[in-house]
Amino acid sequence: MAAFGGWGKAEFASQFSESGGLGIIAALNFPDINEFKEEIQKMKTLTNKPFGVNLSLPHHRLNNSHEKNQAKKRYFKYVNTALEENVGIFTTSGYKAKFIGKRIQESGAIWFHKCVVLKHAISAQESGADAVTLVGLEGTGFKNPLTQTTLINITMAKKLLDIPIIAAGGIGDARGFLGALIMGADAVCLGTALMSTRECPVSEDIKKKWLELDIFSENVHKKIYKYNTKSFMAPSTAIAHQIHILPLKEYLSKLIRDSELIFESFGLT
Ligand SMILES: Cc1cc2nc3c(=O)[nH]c(=O)nc-3n(C[C@H](O)[C@H](O)[C@H](O)COP(=O)(O)O)c2cc1C
């Protein structure tokens, strides 16, 4: 499950874990650290399946040592709170996550770093990350001007990285899922594809609008390929693979079933 600013909370994330994926609580959805702690406790009452916590770091360099120290203190608070609650998996995204990764791993937990440029994935590996999520240009959210497509990211990452690779960006159906695995990914991370599931905490009317989105329009093209941090987080083209609002479990089962059918059509079982 992608990190979801706004929606990455226990209700939604626990349902993703219950459906067979790795649900993610996005820590920054809880400016109050006590609420964050309570949310993790709530998560543990809703599922006993694995789940993780995301820490989204700024996408820019922090200007001075005061800013850096403040940010460090803030992120350490989240990490320490999650560790106290026995969270075993953390994802980071954004700039310079090594200091958090180190703290996570010293406590025996697992650290995945998400980035949008292969150079940063290599640097995450050098910093000791246990796995890296690479988001291609097709994905929604923050882009670096040097971001490449999912195809280039993953096939090159497979050649250049030794740690497991999680593919993200534009993946919404069985072909995208299998394609990512064949390109070299060990797993996929789904963002937009989950936006139209029944459990995603937005109104049905909004989901219906997303399902009708013309992904070939100039507007969508601009929002996805020229995203800037002031834009509202628009669905990526992965939304076009969704036809109905489906419960998460049904969506994921269909993804697996369709993948098996594709294998069968190739004469593989
Ligand atoms: C509503 C929404 C909120 C998001 N919030 C965050 C966030 O807070 N931090 C982050 O690292 N990524 C965030 N993302 C990006 C996703 O984690 C992921 O990288 C992206 O959705 C993958 O591409 P896809 O949407 O094509 O699957 C968000 C995505 C969506 C759709």
XYZ file of N, CA and C in Angstrom, residues 99-239:
423
model
N 19.134 9.032 8.394
C 19.159 9.124 9.865
C 18.000 8.347 10.492
N 16.860 8.324 9.804
C 15.717 7.573 10.343
C 15.939 6.084 10.113
N 16.423 5.762 8.907
C 16.659 4.362 8.568
C 17.567 3.699 9.586
N 18.599 4.431 9.989
C 19.568 3.894 10.937
C 18.883 3.562 12.271
N 18.080 4.529 12.732
C 17.372 4.362 14.013
C 16.430 3.148 13.950
N 15.745 3.020 12.800
C 14.787 1.919 12.610
C 15.522 0.584 12.689
N 16.618 0.505 11.939
C 17.324 -0.779 11.858
C 18.045 -1.131 13.157
N 18.525 -0.107 13.878
C 19.169 -0.385 15.175
C 18.196 -1.087 16.117
N 16.902 -0.836 15.894
C 15.887 -1.445 16.766
C 15.395 -2.770 16.215
N 16.009 -3.224 15.136
C 15.646 -4.532 14.583
C 14.464 -4.484 13.631
N 13.983 -3.278 13.318
C 12.852 -3.179 12.385
C 13.377 -3.063 10.948
N 12.441 -3.176 10.005
C 12.796 -3.179 8.579
C 12.550 -1.792 7.994
N 13.478 -1.363 7.126
C 13.380 -0.022 6.532
C 13.317 -0.109 5.011
N 12.179 0.338 4.444
C 12.051 0.490 2.988
C 12.108 1.981 2.690
N 12.891 2.363 1.693
C 12.880 3.778 1.298
C 12.230 3.925 -0.073
N 11.382 4.947 -0.211
C 10.735 5.197 -1.502
C 11.342 6.432 -2.153
N 11.667 6.326 -3.433
C 12.211 7.484 -4.137
C 11.753 7.460 -5.590
N 12.072 8.525 -6.312
C 11.570 8.644 -7.685
C 12.706 8.696 -8.707
N 13.934 8.582 -8.227
C 15.097 8.644 -9.115
C 16.029 7.487 -8.750
N 16.511 6.799 -9.757
C 17.353 5.619 -9.528
C 18.610 5.954 -8.720
N 19.170 7.138 -8.998
C 20.373 7.568 -8.265
C 20.103 7.557 -6.747
N 18.896 7.980 -6.371
C 18.554 8.009 -4.945
C 18.306 6.597 -4.404
N 17.862 5.709 -5.289
C 17.665 4.315 -4.867
C 19.026 3.679 -4.577
N 20.001 3.997 -5.412
C 21.357 3.465 -5.201
C 21.894 4.004 -3.878
N 21.637 5.282 -3.661
C 22.117 5.883 -2.418
C 21.394 5.282 -1.199
N 20.106 4.941 -1.361
C 19.374 4.290 -0.255
C 19.990 2.924 0.034
N 20.355 2.215 -1.028
C 21.005 0.903 -0.827
C 22.330 1.093 -0.081
N 23.102 2.102 -0.506
C 24.394 2.353 0.158
C 24.194 2.739 1.622
N 23.034 3.359 1.903
C 22.741 3.751 3.289
C 22.204 2.582 4.101
N 22.022 1.434 3.452
C 21.628 0.234 4.193
C 20.148 -0.101 4.140
N 19.363 0.594 3.297
C 17.920 0.293 3.234
C 17.707 -1.190 2.928
N 16.665 -1.770 3.529
C 16.384 -3.197 3.310
C 15.737 -3.440 1.953
N 15.035 -2.434 1.443
C 14.404 -2.528 0.119
C 14.121 -1.110 -0.338
N 13.882 -0.980 -1.629
C 13.608 0.358 -2.137
C 12.367 0.332 -3.021
N 11.517 1.346 -2.857
C 10.362 1.507 -3.745
C 10.721 2.593 -4.741
N 10.618 2.266 -6.020
C 10.938 3.255 -7.055
C 9.648 3.653 -7.759
N 9.327 4.934 -7.700
C 8.093 5.420 -8.327
C 8.444 6.021 -9.683
N 7.793 5.524 -10.714
C 8.032 6.042 -12.061
C 7.189 7.276 -12.345
N 7.512 7.895 -13.452
C 6.833 9.110 -13.906
C 5.313 8.946 -13.980
N 4.874 7.706 -14.201
C 3.435 7.454 -14.332
C 2.701 7.590 -13.007
N 3.440 7.569 -11.910
C 2.799 7.584 -10.594
C 2.290 8.962 -10.225
N 1.366 8.997 -9.289
C 0.911 10.296 -8.818
C 1.856 10.761 -7.705
N 1.850 12.053 -7.459
C 2.656 12.579 -6.357
C 3.912 13.274 -6.829
N 4.799 13.495 -5.880
C 6.002 14.282 -6.118
C 6.878 13.696 -7.231
N 7.368 14.559 -8.105
C 8.306 14.138 -9.153
C 9.561 14.989 -9.074
N 10.655 14.341 -9.298
C 11.915 15.040 -9.481
C 12.017 15.291 -10.989
N 12.630 16.404 -11.433
C 12.735 16.625 -12.886
C 13.439 15.473 -13.605
N 14.220 14.682 -12.865
C 14.948 13.582 -13.512
C 14.230 12.230 -13.393
N 12.986 12.260 -12.918
C 12.250 10.999 -12.765
C 12.057 10.319 -14.120
N 12.286 9.013 -14.134
C 12.114 8.225 -15.355
C 10.817 7.426 -15.269
N 10.492 6.751 -16.344
C 9.281 5.926 -16.345
C 9.491 4.681 -15.472
N 8.383 4.047 -15.134
C 8.462 2.814 -14.338
C 9.286 1.759 -15.085
N 9.094 1.680 -16.398
C 9.832 0.673 -17.183
C 11.346 0.889 -17.061
N 11.780 2.123 -17.244
C 13.229 2.386 -17.186
C 13.738 2.209 -15.756
N 12.994 2.774 -14.805
C 13.404 2.650 -13.392
C 13.641 1.200 -12.996
N 12.651 0.368 -13.279
C 12.705 -0.987 -12.713
C 13.704 -1.870 -13.464
N 13.721 -1.782 -14.798
C 14.673 -2.642 -15.521
C 16.113 -2.240 -15.187
N 16.358 -0.935 -15.041
C 17.718 -0.503 -14.691
C 18.028 -0.831 -13.229
N 17.029 -0.649 -12.371
C 17.251 -0.940 -10.941
C 17.635 -2.407 -10.765
N 17.011 -3.266 -11.553
C 17.300 -4.701 -11.447
C 18.776 -4.966 -11.765
N 19.323 -4.162 -12.679
C 20.733 -4.357 -13.034
C 21.665 -3.749 -11.988
N 21.212 -2.666 -11.358
C 22.143 -1.893 -10.527
C 21.993 -2.093 -9.017
N 20.876 -2.684 -8.604
C 20.659 -2.830 -7.153
C 20.720 -4.297 -6.732
N 21.118 -4.518 -5.504
C 21.115 -5.889 -4.971
C 19.941 -6.113 -4.024
N 19.406 -5.020 -3.475
C 18.309 -5.178 -2.506
C 16.973 -5.335 -3.252
N 15.949 -5.866 -2.569
C 14.645 -6.019 -3.228
C 14.086 -4.681 -3.725
N 13.375 -4.774 -4.841
C 12.825 -3.573 -5.496
C 11.302 -3.662 -5.480
N 10.675 -2.570 -5.108
C 9.209 -2.484 -5.149
C 8.868 -1.462 -6.228
N 8.063 -1.879 -7.195
C 7.734 -0.969 -8.303
C 6.473 -0.188 -7.974
N 6.479 1.097 -8.307
C 5.279 1.918 -8.128
C 5.170 2.887 -9.288
N 3.943 3.309 -9.541
C 3.732 4.312 -10.580
C 2.923 3.758 -11.727
N 1.623 4.042 -11.702
C 0.762 3.679 -12.822
C 0.300 2.233 -12.827
N 0.561 1.497 -11.754
C 0.179 0.074 -11.751
C -1.256 -0.061 -11.232
N -2.117 -0.680 -12.065
C -3.520 -0.742 -11.652
C -4.197 -2.049 -11.980
N -3.593 -2.849 -12.853
C -4.247 -4.105 -13.228
C -3.216 -5.225 -13.277
N -3.711 -6.423 -13.659
C -2.841 -7.604 -13.625
C -1.663 -7.461 -14.586
N -1.897 -6.838 -15.737
C -0.786 -6.704 -16.692
C 0.300 -5.781 -16.143
N -0.125 -4.702 -15.506
C 0.848 -3.792 -14.892
C 1.594 -4.487 -13.763
N 0.852 -5.257 -12.972
C 1.432 -5.982 -11.839
C 2.465 -7.006 -12.329
N 2.033 -7.853 -13.285
C 2.958 -8.877 -13.802
C 4.115 -8.226 -14.554
N 3.782 -7.153 -15.299
C 4.822 -6.445 -16.054
C 5.922 -5.971 -15.119
N 5.518 -5.417 -13.970
C 6.501 -4.911 -13.002
C 7.368 -6.057 -12.480
N 6.736 -7.201 -12.203
C 7.514 -8.342 -11.692
C 8.490 -8.829 -12.761
N 8.013 -8.860 -13.998
C 8.880 -9.344 -15.086
C 10.029 -8.358 -15.336
N 9.755 -7.081 -15.160
C 10.829 -6.083 -15.344
C 11.906 -6.209 -14.266
N 11.546 -6.850 -13.156
C 12.570 -7.049 -12.123
C 12.125 -6.709 -10.716
N 10.878 -6.256 -10.569
C 10.425 -5.903 -9.213
C 10.131 -7.163 -8.399
N 10.310 -7.045 -7.092
C 9.975 -8.147 -6.185
C 8.559 -7.987 -5.651
N 8.044 -6.776 -5.736
C 6.688 -6.494 -5.252
C 6.227 -5.203 -5.913
N 4.961 -4.889 -5.753
C 4.478 -3.603 -6.270
C 3.831 -2.809 -5.143
N 3.779 -1.509 -5.354
C 3.148 -0.605 -4.392
C 2.004 0.083 -5.136
N 0.806 -0.018 -4.568
C -0.375 0.530 -5.239
C -0.857 1.795 -4.540
N -1.024 2.838 -5.318
C -1.561 4.087 -4.777
C -2.924 4.350 -5.381
N -2.914 4.962 -6.564
C -4.160 5.327 -7.246
C -5.157 4.177 -7.345
N -4.659 2.982 -7.631
C -5.568 1.846 -7.835
C -6.470 1.622 -6.626
N -6.015 2.073 -5.456
C -6.817 1.847 -4.242
C -7.795 2.984 -3.973
N -7.649 4.072 -4.747
C -8.481 5.249 -4.477
C -9.956 4.992 -4.765
N -10.224 4.046 -5.667
C -11.632 3.788 -5.992
C -12.155 2.543 -5.281
N -11.399 2.031 -4.321
C -11.924 0.870 -3.588
C -12.930 1.352 -2.542
N -13.784 0.435 -2.127
C -14.867 0.821 -1.217
C -14.335 1.385 0.101
N -13.194 0.845 0.555
C -12.687 1.242 1.871
C -11.978 2.595 1.863
N -11.597 3.088 0.690
C -10.897 4.380 0.642
C -11.839 5.461 1.198
N -11.373 6.212 2.197
C -12.296 7.097 2.918
C -12.636 8.407 2.203
N -13.182 8.299 0.992
C -13.750 9.485 0.325
C -15.145 9.119 -0.178
N -15.915 10.135 -0.514
C -17.315 9.866 -0.856
C -17.429 9.085 -2.169
N -18.556 8.385 -2.291
C -18.787 7.585 -3.494
C -18.853 8.479 -4.734
N -19.406 9.689 -4.557
C -19.514 10.611 -5.702
C -18.139 10.947 -6.259
N -17.198 11.208 -5.356
C -15.838 11.544 -5.817
C -15.218 10.339 -6.516
N -15.409 9.165 -5.926
C -14.839 7.957 -6.557
C -15.417 7.767 -7.957
N -16.725 8.018 -8.087
C -17.352 7.849 -9.409
C -16.737 8.818 -10.408
N -16.473 10.048 -9.948
C -15.841 11.040 -10.838
C -14.471 10.549 -11.279
N -13.722 9.992 -10.335
C -12.386 9.483 -10.681
C -12.493 8.363 -11.707
N -13.481 7.498 -11.504
C -13.624 6.355 -12.422
C -13.958 6.816 -13.840
N -14.567 8.011 -13.921
C -14.931 8.515 -15.257
C -13.841 9.397 -15.856
N -12.764 9.572 -15.143
C -11.707 10.495 -15.574
C -11.170 10.126 -16.958
N -11.026 11.143 -17.811
C -10.418 10.898 -19.122
C -8.905 11.013 -18.954
N -8.272 9.862 -18.864
C -6.829 9.883 -18.558
C -5.996 10.405 -19.722
N -6.649 10.546 -20.882
C -5.902 11.052 -22.036
C -6.076 12.566 -22.205
N -6.751 13.201 -21.235
C -6.960 14.649 -21.349
C -5.676 15.400 -20.986
N -5.602 16.638 -21.484
C -4.419 17.467 -21.230
C -4.287 17.750 -19.730
N -5.449 17.926 -19.100
C -5.471 18.253 -17.683
C -4.821 17.144 -16.840
N -5.221 15.911 -17.118
C -4.655 14.775 -16.366
C -3.166 14.642 -16.694
N -2.845 14.818 -17.953
C -1.442 14.717 -18.373
C -0.579 15.694 -17.575
N -1.078 16.932 -17.477
C -0.323 17.969 -16.747
C -0.178 17.595 -15.284
N -1.289 17.137 -14.698
C -1.279 16.854 -13.254
C -0.330 15.716 -12.913
N -0.246 14.744 -13.811
C 0.600 13.591 -13.510
C 2.052 13.840 -13.902
N 2.249 14.290 -15.135
C 3.637 14.375 -15.608
C 4.326 15.681 -15.239
N 3.520 16.680 -14.860
C 4.149 17.949 -14.454
C 3.637 18.343 -13.076
N 3.551 17.358 -12.213
C 3.020 17.589 -10.871
C 3.861 18.612 -10.119
N 3.197 19.529 -9.445
C 3.961 20.342 -8.500
C 3.275 20.233 -7.144
N 4.034 20.487 -6.114
C 3.559 20.158 -4.769
C 2.331 20.966 -4.362
N 1.978 21.991 -5.166
C 0.792 22.777 -4.804
C -0.476 22.141 -5.375
N -0.318 21.206 -6.298
C -1.514 20.608 -6.905
C -2.177 19.647 -5.928
N -3.490 19.449 -6.115
C -4.176 18.399 -5.369
C -3.673 17.067 -5.922
N -3.522 16.082 -5.050
C -3.012 14.781 -5.483
C -4.026 14.124 -6.427
N -3.752 14.152 -7.723
C -4.695 13.603 -8.705
C -4.434 12.115 -8.886
N -5.472 11.359 -9.280
C -5.213 9.942 -9.564
C -4.278 9.821 -10.761
N -3.465 8.795 -10.776
C -2.624 8.550 -11.953
C -3.461 7.783 -12.978
N -2.847 7.460 -14.103
C -3.595 6.747 -15.145
C -4.022 5.350 -14.671
N -3.487 4.901 -13.545
C -3.896 3.588 -12.998
C -5.395 3.561 -12.709
N -6.002 4.725 -12.571
C -7.440 4.771 -12.265
C -8.252 4.184 -13.419
